[in-house]
PDB file of C-alpha atoms in Angstrom:
ATOM      1  CA  GLN W 782      -6.431 -40.115  15.541  1.00  0.00           C
ATOM      2  CA  VAL W 783      -7.682 -40.834  19.844  1.00  0.00           C
ATOM      3  CA  GLN W 784      -5.609 -40.208  22.223  1.00  0.00           C
ATOM      4  CA  LEU W 785      -6.088 -41.836  25.320  1.00  0.00           C
ATOM      5  CA  VAL W 786      -4.931 -41.534  28.749  1.00  0.00           C
ATOM      6  CA  GLU W 787      -5.816 -44.035  31.870  1.00  0.00           C
ATOM      7  CA  SER W 788      -5.192 -42.803  35.369  1.00  0.00           C
ATOM      8  CA  GLY W 789      -6.377 -44.316  38.869  1.00  0.00           C
ATOM      9  CA  GLY W 790      -3.913 -47.140  39.397  1.00  0.00           C
ATOM     10  CA  GLY W 791      -2.142 -47.902  42.204  1.00  0.00           C
ATOM     11  CA  LEU W 792      -1.651 -50.394  45.109  1.00  0.00           C
ATOM     12  CA  VAL W 793      -4.678 -52.385  47.052  1.00  0.00           C
ATOM     13  CA  GLN W 794      -5.608 -54.003  49.887  1.00  0.00           C
ATOM     14  CA  PRO W 795      -7.505 -57.422  49.284  1.00  0.00           C
ATOM     15  CA  GLY W 796     -11.130 -57.137  49.452  1.00  0.00           C
ATOM     16  CA  GLY W 797     -10.305 -52.677  47.995  1.00  0.00           C
ATOM     17  CA  SER W 798     -11.424 -50.607  45.472  1.00  0.00           C
ATOM     18  CA  LEU W 799     -10.851 -48.568  42.975  1.00  0.00           C
ATOM     19  CA  ARG W 800     -11.577 -46.216  39.866  1.00  0.00           C
ATOM     20  CA  LEU W 801      -9.785 -46.210  36.812  1.00  0.00           C
ATOM     21  CA  SER W 802     -10.558 -43.181  33.935  1.00  0.00           C
ATOM     22  CA  CYS W 803      -9.887 -43.292  30.332  1.00  0.00           C
ATOM     23  CA  ALA W 804      -9.595 -39.557  28.924  1.00  0.00           C
ATOM     24  CA  ALA W 805     -10.083 -39.918  25.530  1.00  0.00           C
ATOM     25  CA  SER W 806      -9.403 -36.902  23.463  1.00  0.00           C
ATOM     26  CA  GLY W 807      -8.934 -36.145  19.636  1.00  0.00           C
ATOM     27  CA  SER W 808     -11.278 -37.818  17.111  1.00  0.00           C
ATOM     28  CA  ILE W 809     -14.045 -39.166  19.516  1.00  0.00           C
ATOM     29  CA  PHE W 810     -16.651 -39.130  16.343  1.00  0.00           C
ATOM     30  CA  SER W 811     -15.411 -42.200  15.418  1.00  0.00           C
ATOM     31  CA  ILE W 812     -15.517 -44.129  18.496  1.00  0.00           C
ATOM     32  CA  ASN W 813     -18.411 -46.454  18.854  1.00  0.00           C
ATOM     33  CA  ALA W 814     -16.867 -49.205  22.037  1.00  0.00           C
ATOM     34  CA  MET W 815     -14.568 -48.959  24.989  1.00  0.00           C
ATOM     35  CA  GLY W 816     -13.104 -51.639  26.656  1.00  0.00           C
ATOM     36  CA  TRP W 817     -10.916 -52.422  29.870  1.00  0.00           C
ATOM     37  CA  PHE W 818      -8.197 -54.616  29.180  1.00  0.00           C
ATOM     38  CA  ARG W 819      -5.974 -56.223  31.758  1.00  0.00           C
ATOM     39  CA  GLN W 820      -2.076 -57.808  31.333  1.00  0.00           C
ATOM     40  CA  GLY W 821      -1.054 -59.726  33.972  1.00  0.00           C
ATOM     41  CA  ARG W 822       3.112 -59.857  33.425  1.00  0.00           C
ATOM     42  CA  GLY W 823       4.507 -62.573  31.097  1.00  0.00           C
ATOM     43  CA  ASP W 824      -0.198 -62.868  30.501  1.00  0.00           C
ATOM     44  CA  GLU W 825      -1.363 -62.296  27.309  1.00  0.00           C
ATOM     45  CA  ARG W 826      -3.662 -59.133  27.297  1.00  0.00           C
ATOM     46  CA  TYR W 827      -7.380 -59.962  28.124  1.00  0.00           C
ATOM     47  CA  PHE W 828     -10.681 -58.346  27.620  1.00  0.00           C
ATOM     48  CA  VAL W 829     -11.628 -56.484  31.548  1.00  0.00           C
ATOM     49  CA  ALA W 830     -15.192 -54.938  30.672  1.00  0.00           C
ATOM     50  CA  GLY W 831     -16.752 -52.967  26.966  1.00  0.00           C
ATOM     51  CA  ILE W 832     -19.343 -50.187  26.746  1.00  0.00           C
ATOM     52  CA  ARG W 833     -20.733 -49.476  23.884  1.00  0.00           C
ATOM     53  CA  TRP W 834     -21.620 -45.562  22.989  1.00  0.00           C
ATOM     54  CA  SER W 835     -24.336 -46.187  20.600  1.00  0.00           C
ATOM     55  CA  ASP W 836     -26.633 -47.487  24.076  1.00  0.00           C
ATOM     56  CA  GLY W 837     -24.076 -47.293  26.981  1.00  0.00           C
ATOM     57  CA  SER W 838     -24.804 -50.849  26.622  1.00  0.00           C
ATOM     58  CA  THR W 839     -22.189 -52.259  28.877  1.00  0.00           C
ATOM     59  CA  ASP W 840     -20.242 -56.285  29.481  1.00  0.00           C
ATOM     60  CA  TYR W 841     -18.001 -58.258  31.481  1.00  0.00           C
ATOM     61  CA  ALA W 842     -15.796 -61.091  31.726  1.00  0.00           C
ATOM     62  CA  ASP W 843     -16.822 -63.398  34.465  1.00  0.00           C
ATOM     63  CA  SER W 844     -14.393 -63.086  36.553  1.00  0.00           C
ATOM     64  CA  VAL W 845     -15.289 -59.294  37.087  1.00  0.00           C
ATOM     65  CA  LYS W 846     -19.381 -59.358  37.513  1.00  0.00           C
ATOM     66  CA  GLY W 847     -20.384 -58.566  39.915  1.00  0.00           C
ATOM     67  CA  ARG W 848     -17.649 -56.481  41.119  1.00  0.00           C
ATOM     68  CA  PHE W 849     -16.626 -54.114  38.795  1.00  0.00           C
ATOM     69  CA  THR W 850     -18.496 -51.768  36.901  1.00  0.00           C
ATOM     70  CA  ILE W 851     -17.827 -49.951  33.397  1.00  0.00           C
ATOM     71  CA  SER W 852     -19.257 -46.413  32.928  1.00  0.00           C
ATOM     72  CA  ARG W 853     -18.860 -43.085  31.180  1.00  0.00           C
ATOM     73  CA  ASP W 854     -19.215 -39.561  30.925  1.00  0.00           C
ATOM     74  CA  ASN W 855     -20.174 -38.206  27.707  1.00  0.00           C
ATOM     75  CA  ALA W 856     -19.583 -33.969  28.346  1.00  0.00           C
ATOM     76  CA  LYS W 857     -16.059 -35.253  29.466  1.00  0.00           C
ATOM     77  CA  ASN W 858     -15.107 -37.746  26.767  1.00  0.00           C
ATOM     78  CA  THR W 859     -14.378 -40.533  29.998  1.00  0.00           C
ATOM     79  CA  VAL W 860     -14.991 -43.876  31.217  1.00  0.00           C
ATOM     80  CA  TYR W 861     -14.571 -45.090  34.203  1.00  0.00           C
ATOM     81  CA  LEU W 862     -13.800 -48.794  35.810  1.00  0.00           C
ATOM     82  CA  GLN W 863     -15.159 -48.751  39.372  1.00  0.00           C
ATOM     83  CA  MET W 864     -13.347 -51.998  40.464  1.00  0.00           C
ATOM     84  CA  ASN W 865     -14.862 -52.869  43.919  1.00  0.00           C
ATOM     85  CA  SER W 866     -13.661 -56.422  46.153  1.00  0.00           C
ATOM     86  CA  LEU W 867     -10.531 -56.425  44.584  1.00  0.00           C
ATOM     87  CA  LYS W 868      -8.400 -60.238  44.282  1.00  0.00           C
ATOM     88  CA  PRO W 869      -4.679 -60.316  44.170  1.00  0.00           C
ATOM     89  CA  GLU W 870      -5.781 -61.972  41.037  1.00  0.00           C
ATOM     90  CA  ASP W 871      -6.820 -59.122  39.738  1.00  0.00           C
ATOM     91  CA  THR W 872      -3.049 -57.613  39.694  1.00  0.00           C
ATOM     92  CA  ALA W 873      -2.226 -56.355  36.313  1.00  0.00           C
ATOM     93  CA  VAL W 874      -1.634 -53.518  34.341  1.00  0.00           C
ATOM     94  CA  TYR W 875      -5.458 -52.498  32.698  1.00  0.00           C
ATOM     95  CA  TYR W 876      -5.640 -50.408  29.300  1.00  0.00           C
ATOM     96  CA  CYS W 877      -7.936 -48.414  28.326  1.00  0.00           C
ATOM     97  CA  ALA W 878      -9.025 -49.007  24.645  1.00  0.00           C
ATOM     98  CA  ALA W 879     -11.369 -47.572  21.862  1.00  0.00           C
ATOM     99  CA  ASP W 880     -13.070 -49.466  18.802  1.00  0.00           C
ATOM    100  CA  GLU W 881     -14.458 -47.307  15.953  1.00  0.00           C
ATOM    101  CA  SER W 882     -17.115 -50.441  14.534  1.00  0.00           C
ATOM    102  CA  GLY W 883     -18.427 -50.883  17.548  1.00  0.00           C
ATOM    103  CA  SER W 884     -16.512 -54.340  19.184  1.00  0.00           C
ATOM    104  CA  TYR W 885     -14.239 -54.659  22.150  1.00  0.00           C
ATOM    105  CA  TYR W 886     -14.105 -58.167  22.913  1.00  0.00           C
ATOM    106  CA  LEU W 887     -11.071 -59.058  21.466  1.00  0.00           C
ATOM    107  CA  ALA W 888      -7.457 -57.124  22.043  1.00  0.00           C
ATOM    108  CA  ILE W 889      -6.799 -57.473  18.265  1.00  0.00           C
ATOM    109  CA  ASP W 890      -9.788 -55.384  17.002  1.00  0.00           C
ATOM    110  CA  MET W 891      -9.134 -52.961  18.997  1.00  0.00           C
ATOM    111  CA  ASP W 892      -8.144 -49.543  17.400  1.00  0.00           C
ATOM    112  CA  TYR W 893      -6.445 -46.827  19.987  1.00  0.00           C
ATOM    113  CA  TRP W 894      -5.227 -48.260  23.512  1.00  0.00           C
ATOM    114  CA  GLY W 895      -3.805 -46.232  25.901  1.00  0.00           C
ATOM    115  CA  LYS W 896      -0.397 -46.754  27.871  1.00  0.00           C
ATOM    116  CA  GLY W 897      -2.112 -48.972  30.814  1.00  0.00           C
ATOM    117  CA  THR W 898      -1.716 -48.058  34.051  1.00  0.00           C
ATOM    118  CA  LEU W 899      -0.978 -50.289  37.084  1.00  0.00           C
ATOM    119  CA  VAL W 900      -2.821 -52.290  39.837  1.00  0.00           C
ATOM    120  CA  THR W 901      -2.056 -53.920  42.584  1.00  0.00           C
ATOM    121  CA  VAL W 902      -4.085 -56.119  44.844  1.00  0.00           C
ATOM    122  CA  SER W 903      -1.700 -56.682  47.494  1.00  0.00           C
ATOM    123  CA  SER W 904      -1.319 -57.320  51.865  1.00  0.00           C
TER     124      SER W 904
END
């Protein structure tokens, strides 16, 4: 089993920045990819960004390309999501997820989930 704990959410003004963290523990050797997803009120959970453990390759949803950056710290077993130029439409609960097969695009495919952290972008 893998445990994921997100942190770093909060209230930020439009145009501001936040950095989310996701600390992994447990059977982390089984992880091959990790991703960030977000879910607005009454909405589905959508892919935001993902990173593969094997080579560090990354991918992003079109809506966040150029503004968000996913990265990892292997020594700390932590994945980060740096969010810049935030917009009101980025408001959502952000979830960290891990996958054993190496995929990260579809929420239904992810094996482990954190409890989420709320990001609110508002003036």
